[in-house]
Amino acid sequence: MRNSMLLLVAYAGAVSAICPTEGPSFDRVAGTPYTCSSSTTSDVHLYWTVDGASVHMALAVKDVSGWVSLSFPTTRGTMVPAEAVAGYGTTVTRHRVLAKSPAGVAADNTALADVSNTEISTLTIGGSSYRVLRFTTTIASIPSATLSVNYAYHSTSNTFPADRHTSRGGWKADLQLDIPCTASPHPDYQCQMAVDSKAMLHWIALSNGKMNVQLVVSQN
């Protein structure tokens, strides 16, 4: 029993590192929130759920009405070159970012080879208004194995990319998108992951930004 409790503490910490839940809870589909979220500020949140070989992603920026974009650089921690998805007005398009200027952003439908379920909209999350860019891609399409993600947005303009961003930033930490959320059969949990041949870890992201974690160890 003592060893099981130590495992629970250790692996609960590991799941928090794999799948942070820093942003306000946000449903990917009705009743099912994104599994993970990471925030650079209280106003900018990245959401994602791994679904087999696919990853559902969303960028939410508080109290803006202009364009928003997510880009994936080929070299970790840099801005260019990168492959990007941008939302402006009611349109979502893909781009290659070749230079740090509007002229260096080129529309290219081959960027991020597999992109679907695109949407740009204004939604209420946690009682506040957010400009939200959503899409699905495949993990294999993301150009950098050591993943980092950049964001940029304009607070009011939807003229992209001609009107230069009013703010930008990113996540340099590896988001571990290769660690999937396999659906848990337990009704109180969302994801499961095998720890070893006898132990199974179950977890669920809560609306308060925390997680419930359970380690089930077979006695056989």
PDB file of C-alpha atoms in Angstrom:
ATOM      1  CA  MET A   1       0.000   0.000   0.000  1.00  0.00           C
ATOM      2  CA  ARG A   2       2.790   2.429   0.872  1.00  0.00           C
ATOM      3  CA  ASN A   3       4.452   1.879  -2.519  1.00  0.00           C
ATOM      4  CA  SER A   4       1.132   2.491  -4.288  1.00  0.00           C
ATOM      5  CA  MET A   5       0.675   5.805  -2.486  1.00  0.00           C
ATOM      6  CA  LEU A   6       4.175   6.896  -3.469  1.00  0.00           C
ATOM      7  CA  LEU A   7       3.415   6.010  -7.079  1.00  0.00           C
ATOM      8  CA  LEU A   8       0.202   8.021  -6.945  1.00  0.00           C
ATOM      9  CA  VAL A   9       2.036  11.148  -5.781  1.00  0.00           C
ATOM     10  CA  ALA A  10       4.808  10.716  -8.345  1.00  0.00           C
ATOM     11  CA  TYR A  11       2.553  10.083 -11.309  1.00  0.00           C
ATOM     12  CA  ALA A  12       0.053  12.773 -10.350  1.00  0.00           C
ATOM     13  CA  GLY A  13       2.925  15.233 -10.717  1.00  0.00           C
ATOM     14  CA  ALA A  14       3.870  13.693 -14.053  1.00  0.00           C
ATOM     15  CA  VAL A  15       0.356  14.078 -15.456  1.00  0.00           C
ATOM     16  CA  SER A  16       0.255  17.724 -14.398  1.00  0.00           C
ATOM     17  CA  ALA A  17       3.491  18.266 -16.319  1.00  0.00           C
ATOM     18  CA  ILE A  18       2.204  16.366 -19.367  1.00  0.00           C
ATOM     19  CA  CYS A  19      -1.148  18.065 -19.412  1.00  0.00           C
ATOM     20  CA  PRO A  20      -1.385  21.458 -17.673  1.00  0.00           C
ATOM     21  CA  THR A  21      -4.812  22.997 -17.070  1.00  0.00           C
ATOM     22  CA  GLU A  22      -4.010  26.677 -16.603  1.00  0.00           C
ATOM     23  CA  GLY A  23      -6.773  28.389 -18.604  1.00  0.00           C
ATOM     24  CA  PRO A  24     -10.460  28.677 -17.743  1.00  0.00           C
ATOM     25  CA  SER A  25     -12.397  25.541 -18.665  1.00  0.00           C
ATOM     26  CA  PHE A  26     -13.491  25.591 -22.309  1.00  0.00           C
ATOM     27  CA  ASP A  27     -15.579  22.943 -24.082  1.00  0.00           C
ATOM     28  CA  ARG A  28     -14.183  21.446 -27.287  1.00  0.00           C
ATOM     29  CA  VAL A  29     -17.653  20.072 -27.917  1.00  0.00           C
ATOM     30  CA  ALA A  30     -20.696  20.541 -25.691  1.00  0.00           C
ATOM     31  CA  GLY A  31     -20.036  18.960 -22.316  1.00  0.00           C
ATOM     32  CA  THR A  32     -16.460  17.894 -23.116  1.00  0.00           C
ATOM     33  CA  PRO A  33     -13.726  20.410 -22.240  1.00  0.00           C
ATOM     34  CA  TYR A  34     -10.308  20.522 -23.869  1.00  0.00           C
ATOM     35  CA  THR A  35      -8.030  18.163 -21.956  1.00  0.00           C
ATOM     36  CA  CYS A  36      -5.115  20.585 -21.599  1.00  0.00           C
ATOM     37  CA  SER A  37      -4.494  24.320 -21.478  1.00  0.00           C
ATOM     38  CA  SER A  38      -1.498  26.602 -21.022  1.00  0.00           C
ATOM     39  CA  SER A  39      -1.514  30.369 -20.454  1.00  0.00           C
ATOM     40  CA  THR A  40       1.189  32.922 -21.186  1.00  0.00           C
ATOM     41  CA  THR A  41      -0.841  35.660 -19.475  1.00  0.00           C
ATOM     42  CA  SER A  42      -4.296  35.871 -17.916  1.00  0.00           C
ATOM     43  CA  ASP A  43      -5.561  36.965 -21.363  1.00  0.00           C
ATOM     44  CA  VAL A  44      -3.997  34.383 -23.717  1.00  0.00           C
ATOM     45  CA  HIS A  45      -4.694  30.652 -23.483  1.00  0.00           C
ATOM     46  CA  LEU A  46      -3.752  27.681 -25.644  1.00  0.00           C
ATOM     47  CA  TYR A  47      -6.050  24.649 -25.474  1.00  0.00           C
ATOM     48  CA  TRP A  48      -5.525  21.169 -26.891  1.00  0.00           C
ATOM     49  CA  THR A  49      -6.816  17.603 -26.829  1.00  0.00           C
ATOM     50  CA  VAL A  50      -4.913  14.692 -28.348  1.00  0.00           C
ATOM     51  CA  ASP A  51      -7.202  12.241 -30.154  1.00  0.00           C
ATOM     52  CA  GLY A  52      -5.178   9.355 -31.540  1.00  0.00           C
ATOM     53  CA  ALA A  53      -2.986  10.780 -34.315  1.00  0.00           C
ATOM     54  CA  SER A  54      -4.897  14.090 -34.304  1.00  0.00           C
ATOM     55  CA  VAL A  55      -4.767  17.088 -32.016  1.00  0.00           C
ATOM     56  CA  HIS A  56      -7.640  19.554 -31.557  1.00  0.00           C
ATOM     57  CA  MET A  57      -6.282  23.025 -30.784  1.00  0.00           C
ATOM     58  CA  ALA A  58      -7.654  26.439 -29.837  1.00  0.00           C
ATOM     59  CA  LEU A  59      -6.128  29.849 -29.186  1.00  0.00           C
ATOM     60  CA  ALA A  60      -8.282  32.133 -27.023  1.00  0.00           C
ATOM     61  CA  VAL A  61      -7.422  35.840 -26.603  1.00  0.00           C
ATOM     62  CA  LYS A  62      -9.426  37.949 -24.176  1.00  0.00           C
ATOM     63  CA  ASP A  63     -11.178  41.199 -25.093  1.00  0.00           C
ATOM     64  CA  VAL A  64      -9.937  41.551 -28.681  1.00  0.00           C
ATOM     65  CA  SER A  65     -11.871  41.675 -31.960  1.00  0.00           C
ATOM     66  CA  GLY A  66      -9.067  41.434 -34.536  1.00  0.00           C
ATOM     67  CA  TRP A  67      -7.097  38.652 -36.196  1.00  0.00           C
ATOM     68  CA  VAL A  68      -5.363  35.906 -34.212  1.00  0.00           C
ATOM     69  CA  SER A  69      -2.834  33.289 -35.312  1.00  0.00           C
ATOM     70  CA  LEU A  70      -0.874  30.267 -34.104  1.00  0.00           C
ATOM     71  CA  SER A  71       2.428  29.299 -35.689  1.00  0.00           C
ATOM     72  CA  PHE A  72       4.726  26.313 -35.337  1.00  0.00           C
ATOM     73  CA  PRO A  73       8.412  27.094 -35.978  1.00  0.00           C
ATOM     74  CA  THR A  74      10.710  24.508 -37.490  1.00  0.00           C
ATOM     75  CA  THR A  75      13.329  25.344 -34.842  1.00  0.00           C
ATOM     76  CA  ARG A  76      12.276  25.375 -31.214  1.00  0.00           C
ATOM     77  CA  GLY A  77      12.075  28.792 -29.565  1.00  0.00           C
ATOM     78  CA  THR A  78      12.351  30.822 -32.795  1.00  0.00           C
ATOM     79  CA  MET A  79       9.802  32.769 -34.850  1.00  0.00           C
ATOM     80  CA  VAL A  80      10.824  31.931 -38.416  1.00  0.00           C
ATOM     81  CA  PRO A  81      10.556  29.894 -40.483  1.00  0.00           C
ATOM     82  CA  ALA A  82       7.201  28.587 -39.284  1.00  0.00           C
ATOM     83  CA  GLU A  83       3.889  27.164 -40.445  1.00  0.00           C
ATOM     84  CA  ALA A  84       0.799  29.024 -39.251  1.00  0.00           C
ATOM     85  CA  VAL A  85      -2.978  29.063 -39.023  1.00  0.00           C
ATOM     86  CA  ALA A  86      -4.670  32.485 -38.876  1.00  0.00           C
ATOM     87  CA  GLY A  87      -8.243  33.597 -38.270  1.00  0.00           C
ATOM     88  CA  TYR A  88      -9.597  36.995 -39.327  1.00  0.00           C
ATOM     89  CA  GLY A  89     -13.178  38.140 -39.840  1.00  0.00           C
ATOM     90  CA  THR A  90     -14.914  34.813 -40.489  1.00  0.00           C
ATOM     91  CA  THR A  91     -12.006  33.299 -42.467  1.00  0.00           C
ATOM     92  CA  VAL A  92      -9.310  30.805 -41.427  1.00  0.00           C
ATOM     93  CA  THR A  93      -6.261  30.305 -43.675  1.00  0.00           C
ATOM     94  CA  ARG A  94      -2.843  28.628 -43.568  1.00  0.00           C
ATOM     95  CA  HIS A  95       0.477  30.392 -44.088  1.00  0.00           C
ATOM     96  CA  ARG A  96       4.233  30.042 -44.132  1.00  0.00           C
ATOM     97  CA  VAL A  97       6.051  32.616 -42.027  1.00  0.00           C
ATOM     98  CA  LEU A  98       9.362  33.343 -43.753  1.00  0.00           C
ATOM     99  CA  ALA A  99      10.324  36.680 -42.168  1.00  0.00           C
ATOM    100  CA  LYS A 100       9.396  38.878 -39.201  1.00  0.00           C
ATOM    101  CA  SER A 101       7.263  41.269 -41.244  1.00  0.00           C
ATOM    102  CA  PRO A 102       3.849  41.202 -42.951  1.00  0.00           C
ATOM    103  CA  ALA A 103       5.620  40.758 -46.297  1.00  0.00           C
ATOM    104  CA  GLY A 104       7.199  37.561 -44.974  1.00  0.00           C
ATOM    105  CA  VAL A 105       3.823  35.863 -44.362  1.00  0.00           C
ATOM    106  CA  ALA A 106       2.731  33.903 -47.426  1.00  0.00           C
ATOM    107  CA  ALA A 107      -0.616  32.132 -47.845  1.00  0.00           C
ATOM    108  CA  ASP A 108       0.043  28.430 -48.413  1.00  0.00           C
ATOM    109  CA  ASN A 109      -2.544  25.663 -48.118  1.00  0.00           C
ATOM    110  CA  THR A 110       0.219  23.079 -47.772  1.00  0.00           C
ATOM    111  CA  ALA A 111       1.373  24.549 -44.456  1.00  0.00           C
ATOM    112  CA  LEU A 112       0.458  22.111 -41.678  1.00  0.00           C
ATOM    113  CA  ALA A 113      -0.437  19.440 -44.221  1.00  0.00           C
ATOM    114  CA  ASP A 114      -3.589  18.221 -42.467  1.00  0.00           C
ATOM    115  CA  VAL A 115      -5.919  20.923 -41.110  1.00  0.00           C
ATOM    116  CA  SER A 116      -9.672  20.585 -40.615  1.00  0.00           C
ATOM    117  CA  ASN A 117     -12.549  21.800 -38.427  1.00  0.00           C
ATOM    118  CA  THR A 118     -11.360  25.402 -38.687  1.00  0.00           C
ATOM    119  CA  GLU A 119     -13.286  28.180 -36.959  1.00  0.00           C
ATOM    120  CA  ILE A 120     -12.743  31.793 -35.894  1.00  0.00           C
ATOM    121  CA  SER A 121     -15.363  33.274 -33.585  1.00  0.00           C
ATOM    122  CA  THR A 122     -16.012  35.371 -30.508  1.00  0.00           C
ATOM    123  CA  LEU A 123     -17.087  33.285 -27.516  1.00  0.00           C
ATOM    124  CA  THR A 124     -17.691  33.662 -23.807  1.00  0.00           C
ATOM    125  CA  ILE A 125     -15.261  31.645 -21.677  1.00  0.00           C
ATOM    126  CA  GLY A 126     -15.382  31.877 -17.911  1.00  0.00           C
ATOM    127  CA  GLY A 127     -17.654  34.917 -18.124  1.00  0.00           C
ATOM    128  CA  SER A 128     -15.313  36.924 -20.395  1.00  0.00           C
ATOM    129  CA  SER A 129     -15.298  37.611 -24.145  1.00  0.00           C
ATOM    130  CA  TYR A 130     -12.572  35.854 -26.171  1.00  0.00           C
ATOM    131  CA  ARG A 131     -11.541  35.815 -29.803  1.00  0.00           C
ATOM    132  CA  VAL A 132     -11.080  32.089 -30.474  1.00  0.00           C
ATOM    133  CA  LEU A 133      -9.250  30.308 -33.295  1.00  0.00           C
ATOM    134  CA  ARG A 134      -9.928  26.557 -33.467  1.00  0.00           C
ATOM    135  CA  PHE A 135      -8.710  23.788 -35.752  1.00  0.00           C
ATOM    136  CA  THR A 136      -7.698  20.141 -35.882  1.00  0.00           C
ATOM    137  CA  THR A 137      -4.391  18.928 -37.274  1.00  0.00           C
ATOM    138  CA  THR A 138      -2.268  15.800 -37.053  1.00  0.00           C
ATOM    139  CA  ILE A 139       0.702  15.482 -34.756  1.00  0.00           C
ATOM    140  CA  ALA A 140       2.767  14.360 -37.754  1.00  0.00           C
ATOM    141  CA  SER A 141       1.968  17.639 -39.556  1.00  0.00           C
ATOM    142  CA  ILE A 142       3.526  19.822 -36.857  1.00  0.00           C
ATOM    143  CA  PRO A 143       6.998  20.710 -38.189  1.00  0.00           C
ATOM    144  CA  SER A 144       9.092  20.527 -35.028  1.00  0.00           C
ATOM    145  CA  ALA A 145       9.576  17.347 -33.008  1.00  0.00           C
ATOM    146  CA  THR A 146      10.620  19.548 -30.063  1.00  0.00           C
ATOM    147  CA  LEU A 147       7.398  21.494 -30.226  1.00  0.00           C
ATOM    148  CA  SER A 148       7.102  25.170 -29.488  1.00  0.00           C
ATOM    149  CA  VAL A 149       4.121  27.332 -30.410  1.00  0.00           C
ATOM    150  CA  ASN A 150       3.920  31.067 -31.136  1.00  0.00           C
ATOM    151  CA  TYR A 151       0.872  33.308 -31.145  1.00  0.00           C
ATOM    152  CA  ALA A 152       0.187  36.762 -32.502  1.00  0.00           C
ATOM    153  CA  TYR A 153      -2.884  38.960 -32.695  1.00  0.00           C
ATOM    154  CA  HIS A 154      -4.190  42.410 -33.528  1.00  0.00           C
ATOM    155  CA  SER A 155      -6.510  43.873 -30.927  1.00  0.00           C
ATOM    156  CA  THR A 156      -8.955  45.419 -33.445  1.00  0.00           C
ATOM    157  CA  SER A 157      -7.982  44.875 -37.111  1.00  0.00           C
ATOM    158  CA  ASN A 158      -8.998  41.866 -39.219  1.00  0.00           C
ATOM    159  CA  THR A 159      -6.703  42.859 -42.073  1.00  0.00           C
ATOM    160  CA  PHE A 160      -4.220  39.984 -42.015  1.00  0.00           C
ATOM    161  CA  PRO A 161      -1.271  40.015 -42.418  1.00  0.00           C
ATOM    162  CA  ALA A 162      -0.985  43.616 -43.629  1.00  0.00           C
ATOM    163  CA  ASP A 163      -1.844  45.117 -40.237  1.00  0.00           C
ATOM    164  CA  ARG A 164       1.062  44.079 -38.044  1.00  0.00           C
ATOM    165  CA  HIS A 165       0.339  42.354 -34.748  1.00  0.00           C
ATOM    166  CA  THR A 166      -0.267  44.423 -31.620  1.00  0.00           C
ATOM    167  CA  SER A 167       0.978  41.586 -29.396  1.00  0.00           C
ATOM    168  CA  ARG A 168       2.810  38.287 -29.735  1.00  0.00           C
ATOM    169  CA  GLY A 169       4.359  35.577 -27.568  1.00  0.00           C
ATOM    170  CA  GLY A 170       4.588  31.845 -27.286  1.00  0.00           C
ATOM    171  CA  TRP A 171       5.196  28.624 -25.466  1.00  0.00           C
ATOM    172  CA  LYS A 172       8.786  27.354 -25.601  1.00  0.00           C
ATOM    173  CA  ALA A 173       8.148  24.353 -23.357  1.00  0.00           C
ATOM    174  CA  ASP A 174       7.451  21.017 -25.039  1.00  0.00           C
ATOM    175  CA  LEU A 175       3.683  20.457 -24.907  1.00  0.00           C
ATOM    176  CA  GLN A 176       4.172  16.667 -25.149  1.00  0.00           C
ATOM    177  CA  LEU A 177       1.539  16.239 -27.855  1.00  0.00           C
ATOM    178  CA  ASP A 178       2.832  12.716 -28.460  1.00  0.00           C
ATOM    179  CA  ILE A 179       1.323  11.596 -25.125  1.00  0.00           C
ATOM    180  CA  PRO A 180      -2.326  10.929 -25.957  1.00  0.00           C
ATOM    181  CA  CYS A 181      -5.466  11.164 -23.886  1.00  0.00           C
ATOM    182  CA  THR A 182      -6.960   7.702 -24.258  1.00  0.00           C
ATOM    183  CA  ALA A 183     -10.562   7.711 -23.076  1.00  0.00           C
ATOM    184  CA  SER A 184     -10.944   6.307 -19.566  1.00  0.00           C
ATOM    185  CA  PRO A 185     -13.705   3.730 -18.994  1.00  0.00           C
ATOM    186  CA  HIS A 186     -14.138   5.107 -15.469  1.00  0.00           C
ATOM    187  CA  PRO A 187     -17.195   7.440 -15.412  1.00  0.00           C
ATOM    188  CA  ASP A 188     -15.435  10.015 -13.184  1.00  0.00           C
ATOM    189  CA  TYR A 189     -12.308  10.402 -15.357  1.00  0.00           C
ATOM    190  CA  GLN A 190     -11.517  11.610 -18.855  1.00  0.00           C
ATOM    191  CA  CYS A 191      -8.148  10.068 -19.777  1.00  0.00           C
ATOM    192  CA  GLN A 192      -6.101   7.002 -18.953  1.00  0.00           C
ATOM    193  CA  MET A 193      -2.488   5.980 -19.399  1.00  0.00           C
ATOM    194  CA  ALA A 194      -0.715   2.705 -18.611  1.00  0.00           C
ATOM    195  CA  VAL A 195       2.117   3.211 -16.121  1.00  0.00           C
ATOM    196  CA  ASP A 196       3.320  -0.393 -16.339  1.00  0.00           C
ATOM    197  CA  SER A 197       1.809  -3.872 -16.703  1.00  0.00           C
ATOM    198  CA  LYS A 198      -0.112  -3.548 -13.418  1.00  0.00           C
ATOM    199  CA  ALA A 199      -0.818   0.163 -12.990  1.00  0.00           C
ATOM    200  CA  MET A 200      -3.231   2.418 -14.871  1.00  0.00           C
ATOM    201  CA  LEU A 201      -3.439   6.170 -14.332  1.00  0.00           C
ATOM    202  CA  HIS A 202      -6.786   7.983 -14.797  1.00  0.00           C
ATOM    203  CA  TRP A 203      -7.268  11.767 -14.768  1.00  0.00           C
ATOM    204  CA  ILE A 204      -9.731  14.542 -15.579  1.00  0.00           C
ATOM    205  CA  ALA A 205      -9.298  18.302 -15.982  1.00  0.00           C
ATOM    206  CA  LEU A 206     -11.590  20.324 -13.708  1.00  0.00           C
ATOM    207  CA  SER A 207     -13.215  23.697 -14.380  1.00  0.00           C
ATOM    208  CA  ASN A 208     -11.129  25.353 -11.615  1.00  0.00           C
ATOM    209  CA  GLY A 209      -7.895  24.590 -13.469  1.00  0.00           C
ATOM    210  CA  LYS A 210      -6.978  21.607 -11.279  1.00  0.00           C
ATOM    211  CA  MET A 211      -7.002  17.880 -11.975  1.00  0.00           C
ATOM    212  CA  ASN A 212      -8.377  14.780 -10.299  1.00  0.00           C
ATOM    213  CA  VAL A 213      -5.984  11.847 -10.590  1.00  0.00           C
ATOM    214  CA  GLN A 214      -6.394   8.192  -9.664  1.00  0.00           C
ATOM    215  CA  LEU A 215      -3.835   5.392  -9.856  1.00  0.00           C
ATOM    216  CA  VAL A 216      -5.296   1.890 -10.090  1.00  0.00           C
ATOM    217  CA  VAL A 217      -2.825  -0.925  -9.275  1.00  0.00           C
ATOM    218  CA  SER A 218      -3.716  -4.551  -9.920  1.00  0.00           C
ATOM    219  CA  GLN A 219      -3.042  -6.866  -6.986  1.00  0.00           C
ATOM    220  CA  ASN A 220      -2.769  -9.917  -9.283  1.00  0.00           C
TER     221      ASN A 220
END
